mmCIF file of C-alpha atoms and ligand atoms in Angstrom:
data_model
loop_
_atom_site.group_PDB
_atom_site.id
_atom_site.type_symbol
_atom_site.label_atom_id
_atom_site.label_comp_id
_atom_site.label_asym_id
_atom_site.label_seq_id
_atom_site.Cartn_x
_atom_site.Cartn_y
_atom_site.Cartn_z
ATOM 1 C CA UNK A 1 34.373 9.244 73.153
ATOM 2 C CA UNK A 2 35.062 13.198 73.364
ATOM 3 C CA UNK A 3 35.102 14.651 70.484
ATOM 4 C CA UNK A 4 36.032 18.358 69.973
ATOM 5 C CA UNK A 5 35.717 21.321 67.588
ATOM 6 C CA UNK A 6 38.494 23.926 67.507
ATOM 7 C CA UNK A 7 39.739 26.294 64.792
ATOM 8 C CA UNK A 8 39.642 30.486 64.429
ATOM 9 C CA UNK A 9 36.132 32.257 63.808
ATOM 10 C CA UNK A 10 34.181 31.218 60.437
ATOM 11 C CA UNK A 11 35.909 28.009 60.243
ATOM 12 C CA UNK A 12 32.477 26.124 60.439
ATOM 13 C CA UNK A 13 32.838 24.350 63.607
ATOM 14 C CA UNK A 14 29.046 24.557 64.406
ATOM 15 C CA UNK A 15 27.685 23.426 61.194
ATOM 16 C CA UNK A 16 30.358 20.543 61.195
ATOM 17 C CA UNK A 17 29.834 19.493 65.015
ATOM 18 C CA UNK A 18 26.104 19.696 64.284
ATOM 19 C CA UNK A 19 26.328 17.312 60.698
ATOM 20 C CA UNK A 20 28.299 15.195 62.911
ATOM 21 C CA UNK A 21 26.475 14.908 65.676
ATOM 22 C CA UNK A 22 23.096 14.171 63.114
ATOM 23 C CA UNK A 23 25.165 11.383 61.217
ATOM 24 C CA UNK A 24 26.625 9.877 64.456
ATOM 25 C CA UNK A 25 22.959 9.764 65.587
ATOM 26 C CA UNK A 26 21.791 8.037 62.269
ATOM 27 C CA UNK A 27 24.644 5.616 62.975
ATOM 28 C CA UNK A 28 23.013 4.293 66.165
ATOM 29 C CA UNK A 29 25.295 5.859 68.616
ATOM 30 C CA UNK A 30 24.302 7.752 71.653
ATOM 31 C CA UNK A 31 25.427 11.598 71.435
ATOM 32 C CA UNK A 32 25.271 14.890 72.497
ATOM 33 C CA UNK A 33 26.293 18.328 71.249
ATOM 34 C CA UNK A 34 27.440 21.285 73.310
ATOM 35 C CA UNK A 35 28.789 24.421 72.920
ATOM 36 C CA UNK A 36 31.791 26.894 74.993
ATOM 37 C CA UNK A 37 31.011 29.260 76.619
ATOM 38 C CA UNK A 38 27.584 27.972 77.417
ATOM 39 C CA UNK A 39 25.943 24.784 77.173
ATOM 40 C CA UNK A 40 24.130 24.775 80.658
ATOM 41 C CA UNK A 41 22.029 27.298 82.482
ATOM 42 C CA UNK A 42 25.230 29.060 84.393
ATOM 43 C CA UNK A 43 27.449 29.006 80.850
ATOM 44 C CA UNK A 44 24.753 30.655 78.847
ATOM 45 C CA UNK A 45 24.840 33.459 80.824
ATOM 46 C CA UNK A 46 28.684 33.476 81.246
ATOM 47 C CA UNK A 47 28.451 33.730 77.557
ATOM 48 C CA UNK A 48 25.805 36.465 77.410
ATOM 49 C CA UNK A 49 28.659 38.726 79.694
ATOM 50 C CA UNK A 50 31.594 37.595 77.466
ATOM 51 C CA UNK A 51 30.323 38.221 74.070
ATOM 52 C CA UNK A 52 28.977 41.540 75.079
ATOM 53 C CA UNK A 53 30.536 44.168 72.953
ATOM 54 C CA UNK A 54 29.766 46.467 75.884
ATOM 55 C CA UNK A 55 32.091 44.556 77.432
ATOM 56 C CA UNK A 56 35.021 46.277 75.711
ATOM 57 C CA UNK A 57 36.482 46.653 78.432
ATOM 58 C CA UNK A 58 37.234 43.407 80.170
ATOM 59 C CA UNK A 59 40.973 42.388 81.455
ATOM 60 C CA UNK A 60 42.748 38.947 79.639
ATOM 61 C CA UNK A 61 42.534 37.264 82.954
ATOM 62 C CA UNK A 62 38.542 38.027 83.899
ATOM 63 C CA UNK A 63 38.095 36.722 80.098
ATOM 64 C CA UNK A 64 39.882 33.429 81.159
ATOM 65 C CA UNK A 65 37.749 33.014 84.522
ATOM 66 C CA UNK A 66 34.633 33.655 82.837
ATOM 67 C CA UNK A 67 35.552 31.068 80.029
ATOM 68 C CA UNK A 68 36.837 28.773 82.746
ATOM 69 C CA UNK A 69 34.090 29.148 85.128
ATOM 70 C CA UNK A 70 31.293 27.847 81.780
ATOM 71 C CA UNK A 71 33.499 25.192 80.883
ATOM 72 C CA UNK A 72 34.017 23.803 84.490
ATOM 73 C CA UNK A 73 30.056 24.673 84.832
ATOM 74 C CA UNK A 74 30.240 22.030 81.654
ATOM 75 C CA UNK A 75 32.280 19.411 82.415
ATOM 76 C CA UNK A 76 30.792 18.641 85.979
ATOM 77 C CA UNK A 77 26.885 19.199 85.054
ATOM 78 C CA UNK A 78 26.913 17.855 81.349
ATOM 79 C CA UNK A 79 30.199 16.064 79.682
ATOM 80 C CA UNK A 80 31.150 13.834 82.928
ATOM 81 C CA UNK A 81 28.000 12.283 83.122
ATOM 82 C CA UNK A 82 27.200 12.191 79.679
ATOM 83 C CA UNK A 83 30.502 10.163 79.525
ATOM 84 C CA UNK A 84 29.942 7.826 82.277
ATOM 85 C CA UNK A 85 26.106 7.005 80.887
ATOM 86 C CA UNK A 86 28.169 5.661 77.657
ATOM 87 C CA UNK A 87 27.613 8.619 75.616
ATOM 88 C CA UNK A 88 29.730 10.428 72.559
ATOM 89 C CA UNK A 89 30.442 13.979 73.598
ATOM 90 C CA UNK A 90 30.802 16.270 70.955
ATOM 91 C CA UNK A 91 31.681 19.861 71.758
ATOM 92 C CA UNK A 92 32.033 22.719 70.015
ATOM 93 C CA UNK A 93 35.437 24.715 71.409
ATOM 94 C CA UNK A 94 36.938 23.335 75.019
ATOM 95 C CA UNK A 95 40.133 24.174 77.099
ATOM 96 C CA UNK A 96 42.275 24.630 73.666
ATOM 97 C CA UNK A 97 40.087 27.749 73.055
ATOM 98 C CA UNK A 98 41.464 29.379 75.867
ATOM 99 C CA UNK A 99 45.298 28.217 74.318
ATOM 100 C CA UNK A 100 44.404 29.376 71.278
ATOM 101 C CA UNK A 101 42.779 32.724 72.105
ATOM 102 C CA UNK A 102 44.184 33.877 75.922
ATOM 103 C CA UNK A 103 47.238 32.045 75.574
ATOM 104 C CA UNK A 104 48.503 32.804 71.932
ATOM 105 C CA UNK A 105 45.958 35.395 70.880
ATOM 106 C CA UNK A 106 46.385 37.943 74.097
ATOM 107 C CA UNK A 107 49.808 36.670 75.069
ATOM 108 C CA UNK A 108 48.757 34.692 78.026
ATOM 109 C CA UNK A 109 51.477 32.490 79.765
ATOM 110 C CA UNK A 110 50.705 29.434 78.523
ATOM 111 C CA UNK A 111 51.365 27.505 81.398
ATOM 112 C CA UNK A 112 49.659 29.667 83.925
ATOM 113 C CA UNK A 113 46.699 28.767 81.383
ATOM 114 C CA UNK A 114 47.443 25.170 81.565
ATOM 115 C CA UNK A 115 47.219 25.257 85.219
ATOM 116 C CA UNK A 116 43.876 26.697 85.923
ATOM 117 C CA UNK A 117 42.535 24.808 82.411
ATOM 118 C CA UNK A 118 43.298 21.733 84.933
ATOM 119 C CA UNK A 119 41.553 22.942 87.251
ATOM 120 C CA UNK A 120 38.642 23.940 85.698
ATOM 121 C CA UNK A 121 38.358 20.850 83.816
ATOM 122 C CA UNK A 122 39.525 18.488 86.305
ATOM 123 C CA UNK A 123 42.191 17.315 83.631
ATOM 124 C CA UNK A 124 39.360 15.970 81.273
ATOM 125 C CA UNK A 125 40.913 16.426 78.096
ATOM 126 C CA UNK A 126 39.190 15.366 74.437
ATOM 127 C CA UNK A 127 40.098 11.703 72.830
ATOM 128 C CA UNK A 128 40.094 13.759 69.683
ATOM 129 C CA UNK A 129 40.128 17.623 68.943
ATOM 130 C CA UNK A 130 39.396 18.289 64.955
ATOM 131 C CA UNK A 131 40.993 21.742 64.151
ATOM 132 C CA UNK A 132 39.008 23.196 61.014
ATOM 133 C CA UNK A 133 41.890 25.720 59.696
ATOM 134 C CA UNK A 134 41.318 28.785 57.978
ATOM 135 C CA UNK A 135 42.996 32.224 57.067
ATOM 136 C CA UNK A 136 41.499 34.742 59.350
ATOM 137 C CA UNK A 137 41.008 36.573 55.898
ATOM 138 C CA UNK A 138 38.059 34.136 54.253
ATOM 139 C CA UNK A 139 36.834 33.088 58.182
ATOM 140 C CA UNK A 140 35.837 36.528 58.893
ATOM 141 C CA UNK A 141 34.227 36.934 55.514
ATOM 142 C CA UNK A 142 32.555 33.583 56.000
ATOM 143 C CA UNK A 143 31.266 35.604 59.390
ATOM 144 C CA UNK A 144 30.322 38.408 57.387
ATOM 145 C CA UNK A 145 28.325 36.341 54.748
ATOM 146 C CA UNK A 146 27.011 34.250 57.264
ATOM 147 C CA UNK A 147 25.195 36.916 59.513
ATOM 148 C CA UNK A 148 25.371 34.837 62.678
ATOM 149 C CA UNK A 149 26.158 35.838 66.686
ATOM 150 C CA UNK A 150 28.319 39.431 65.890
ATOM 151 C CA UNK A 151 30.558 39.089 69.494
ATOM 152 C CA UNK A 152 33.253 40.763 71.798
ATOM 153 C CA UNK A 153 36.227 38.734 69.853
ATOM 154 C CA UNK A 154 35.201 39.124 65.919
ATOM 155 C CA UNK A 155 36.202 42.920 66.768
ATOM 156 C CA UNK A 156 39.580 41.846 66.951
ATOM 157 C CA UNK A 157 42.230 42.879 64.594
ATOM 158 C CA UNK A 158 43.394 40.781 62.097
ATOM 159 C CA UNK A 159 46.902 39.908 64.298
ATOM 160 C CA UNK A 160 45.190 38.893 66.614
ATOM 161 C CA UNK A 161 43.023 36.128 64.269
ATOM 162 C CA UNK A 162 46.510 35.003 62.560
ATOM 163 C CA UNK A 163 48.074 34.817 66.109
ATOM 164 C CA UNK A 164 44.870 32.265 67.064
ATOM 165 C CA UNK A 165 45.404 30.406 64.110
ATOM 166 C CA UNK A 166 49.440 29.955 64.425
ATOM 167 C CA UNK A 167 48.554 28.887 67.824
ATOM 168 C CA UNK A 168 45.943 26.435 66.870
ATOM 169 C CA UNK A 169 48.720 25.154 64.273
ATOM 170 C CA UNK A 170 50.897 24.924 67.052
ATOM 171 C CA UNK A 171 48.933 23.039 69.544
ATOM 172 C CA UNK A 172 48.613 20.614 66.615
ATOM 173 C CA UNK A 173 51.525 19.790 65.931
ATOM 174 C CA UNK A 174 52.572 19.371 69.772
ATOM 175 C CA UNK A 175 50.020 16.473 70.393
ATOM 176 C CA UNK A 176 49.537 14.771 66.917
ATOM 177 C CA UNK A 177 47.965 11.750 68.516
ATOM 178 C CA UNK A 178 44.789 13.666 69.788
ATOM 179 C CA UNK A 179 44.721 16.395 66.842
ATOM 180 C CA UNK A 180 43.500 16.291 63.428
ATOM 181 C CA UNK A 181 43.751 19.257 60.921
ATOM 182 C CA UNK A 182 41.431 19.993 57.928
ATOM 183 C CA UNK A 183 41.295 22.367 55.579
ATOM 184 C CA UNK A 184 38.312 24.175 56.172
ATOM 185 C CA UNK A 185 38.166 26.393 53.004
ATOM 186 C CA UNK A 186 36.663 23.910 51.265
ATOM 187 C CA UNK A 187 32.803 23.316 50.490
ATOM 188 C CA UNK A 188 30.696 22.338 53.619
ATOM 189 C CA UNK A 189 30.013 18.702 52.545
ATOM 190 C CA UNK A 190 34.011 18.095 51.409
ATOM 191 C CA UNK A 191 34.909 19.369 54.773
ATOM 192 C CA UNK A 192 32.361 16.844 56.386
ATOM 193 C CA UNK A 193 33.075 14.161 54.506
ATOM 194 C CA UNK A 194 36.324 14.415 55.458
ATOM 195 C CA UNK A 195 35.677 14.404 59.418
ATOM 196 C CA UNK A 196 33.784 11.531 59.059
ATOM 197 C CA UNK A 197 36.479 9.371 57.328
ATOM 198 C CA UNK A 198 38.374 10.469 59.748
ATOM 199 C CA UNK A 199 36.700 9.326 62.716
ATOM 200 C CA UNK A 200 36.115 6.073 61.524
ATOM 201 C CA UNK A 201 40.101 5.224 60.940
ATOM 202 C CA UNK A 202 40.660 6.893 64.427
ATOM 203 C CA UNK A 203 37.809 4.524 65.994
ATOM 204 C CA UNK A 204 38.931 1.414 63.865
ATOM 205 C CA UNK A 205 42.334 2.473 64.909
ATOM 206 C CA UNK A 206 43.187 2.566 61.047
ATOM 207 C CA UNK A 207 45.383 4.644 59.426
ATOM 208 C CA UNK A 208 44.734 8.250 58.594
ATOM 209 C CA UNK A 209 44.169 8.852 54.768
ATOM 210 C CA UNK A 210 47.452 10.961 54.459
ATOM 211 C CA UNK A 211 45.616 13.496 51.778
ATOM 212 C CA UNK A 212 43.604 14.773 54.561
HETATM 213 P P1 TMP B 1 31.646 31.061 68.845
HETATM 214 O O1 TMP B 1 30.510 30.586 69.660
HETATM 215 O O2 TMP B 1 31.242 31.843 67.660
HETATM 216 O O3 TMP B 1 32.677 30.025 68.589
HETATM 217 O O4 TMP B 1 32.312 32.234 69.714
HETATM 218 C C1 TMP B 1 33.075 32.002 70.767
HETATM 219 C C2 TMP B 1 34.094 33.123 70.823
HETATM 220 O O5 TMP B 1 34.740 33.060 72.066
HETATM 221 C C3 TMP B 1 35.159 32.991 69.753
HETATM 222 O O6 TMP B 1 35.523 34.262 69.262
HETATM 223 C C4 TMP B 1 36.322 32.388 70.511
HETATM 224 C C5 TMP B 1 36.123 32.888 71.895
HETATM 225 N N1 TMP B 1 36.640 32.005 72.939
HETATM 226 C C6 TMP B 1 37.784 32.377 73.630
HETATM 227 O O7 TMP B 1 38.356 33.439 73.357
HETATM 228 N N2 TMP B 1 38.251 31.555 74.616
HETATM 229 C C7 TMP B 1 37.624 30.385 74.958
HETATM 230 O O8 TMP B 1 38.076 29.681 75.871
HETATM 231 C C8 TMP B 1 36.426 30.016 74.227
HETATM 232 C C9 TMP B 1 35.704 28.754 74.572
HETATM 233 C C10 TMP B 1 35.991 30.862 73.235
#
C-alpha cells in the first residue's frame, strides 16, 4: 500500500507519518518512510537548493522541476521497488504537493502540472493520501513553537498558506475515494489515533467512522 501525507506547513505530517510508520512496524508489516523533496542521495540535495532562502529568487516553474526531478529521483530508486518487494510506502508530501503549492498556491495551470506530475511519477499515484488540515494561522505558530527546518516557502505570506490549504480542500473533495481529511488542530495522539482507525476501515474495506 502507498500511503501519503499532505496538508499546509505545521500540520504535523512528519510526526504523524513517523507514529505511523512505528505502529505499522509493531503491527508486523513491512514499511518504509520517506520524505519530498528528498529521500535519496539526488533529492536531498534537490532539497538543500529548494529550501534555500538564498534562493529567493527562483521562477514557479524551476520550483516545479526541482520538486519533480526529487520525486521522480523517488519513485524510480525507492517507492517502485519498495512496492514490488511487498512493502507499505509511507511518504511524507508527493505529486499533490506540487497541486497544492505550484498549482493553487503560485497559480500554476493545473493541468500543465498534472502533465509533467505524470511524467515524473510515471502515473504512480497513492492508494491513500491523509490530508492533516489546519488554518495557516495555528500551522505557522505550530512552526514557530516547534523550531524545526526554517525554509524558502514558510516566508510566504499568509494568502499564499490559505490558498494551499483551499487547494488541499479542493483536491479532497475531487477524489474522495483516495482522500481522507483530519482535523489536525487537535492534540498529537487524537490526531493519530484517528489515522490509525482510519486505515484499518480503509484496509478492511469498512466504513469510515463519519465523526472523523
Ligand atoms: P517540509 O519538509 O517542511 O514539508 O517542507 C517542504 C516544503 O516544500 C513545504 O513548504 C511545501 C513545499 N513543497 C512544495 O512547494 N511543492 C512540492 O511539490 C513539495 C513536495 C513541497
Amino acid at each position: 500500500m502507498f500511503i501519503t501525507f499532505e496538508g499546509p506547513d505545521g500540520s504535523g505530517k512528519t510526526t504523524q507519518s513517523r507514529l505511523l510508520a512505528r505502529w505499522l512496524e509493531e503491527e508486523g508489516y513491512p514499511v518504509i518512510l520517506v520524505r519530498e523533496p528528498g529521500g535519496t542521495a539526488i533529492g536531498e540535495r534537490i532539497r538543500d537548493v529548494l529550501h534555500d532562502p538564498a534562493h529567493s529568487g527562483m521562477s514557479p516553474w524551476t520550483e516545479v522541476f526541482l520538486y519533480c526531478a526529487a520525486r521522480a529521483q523517488l519513485v524510480t530508486e525507492v517507492i517502485r521497488p519498495a512496492l514490488a518487494a511487498g512493502q507499505a510506502v509511507l511518504c511524507d508530501r508527493y505529486a499533490d504537493s506540487t497541486l497544492a503549492y505550484q498549482g493553487y498556491g503560485r497559480g500554476l495551470d493545473l493541468e500543465a502540472l498534472r502533465l509533467i506530475l505524470h511524467l515524473a511519477t510515471g502515473g504512480l499515484a497513492p492508494d491513500l493520501t491523509f490530508c492533516l488540515d489546519i488554518s495557516p494561522e495555528e500551522g505557522l505558530a505550530r512552526r514557530q513553537r516547534g523550531g524545526g527546518e526554517w525554509n524558502r516557502l514558510d516566508r510566504e505570506t499568509v494568502d499564499f498558506h490559505r490558498r494551499v490549504r483551499t487547494g488541499y480542500l479542493e483536491l479532497a473533495g475531487r477524489e474522495p475515494q483516495r482522500w481522507i481529511v483530519v482535523d489536525a488542530a487537535r492534540p498529537v495522539e487524537a490526531v493519530q489515533a484517528d489515522l490509525r482507525a482510519l486505515l484499518k476501515a480503509h484496509w478492511t474495506g469498512g466504513p469510515i467512522p463519519p465523526a472523523l
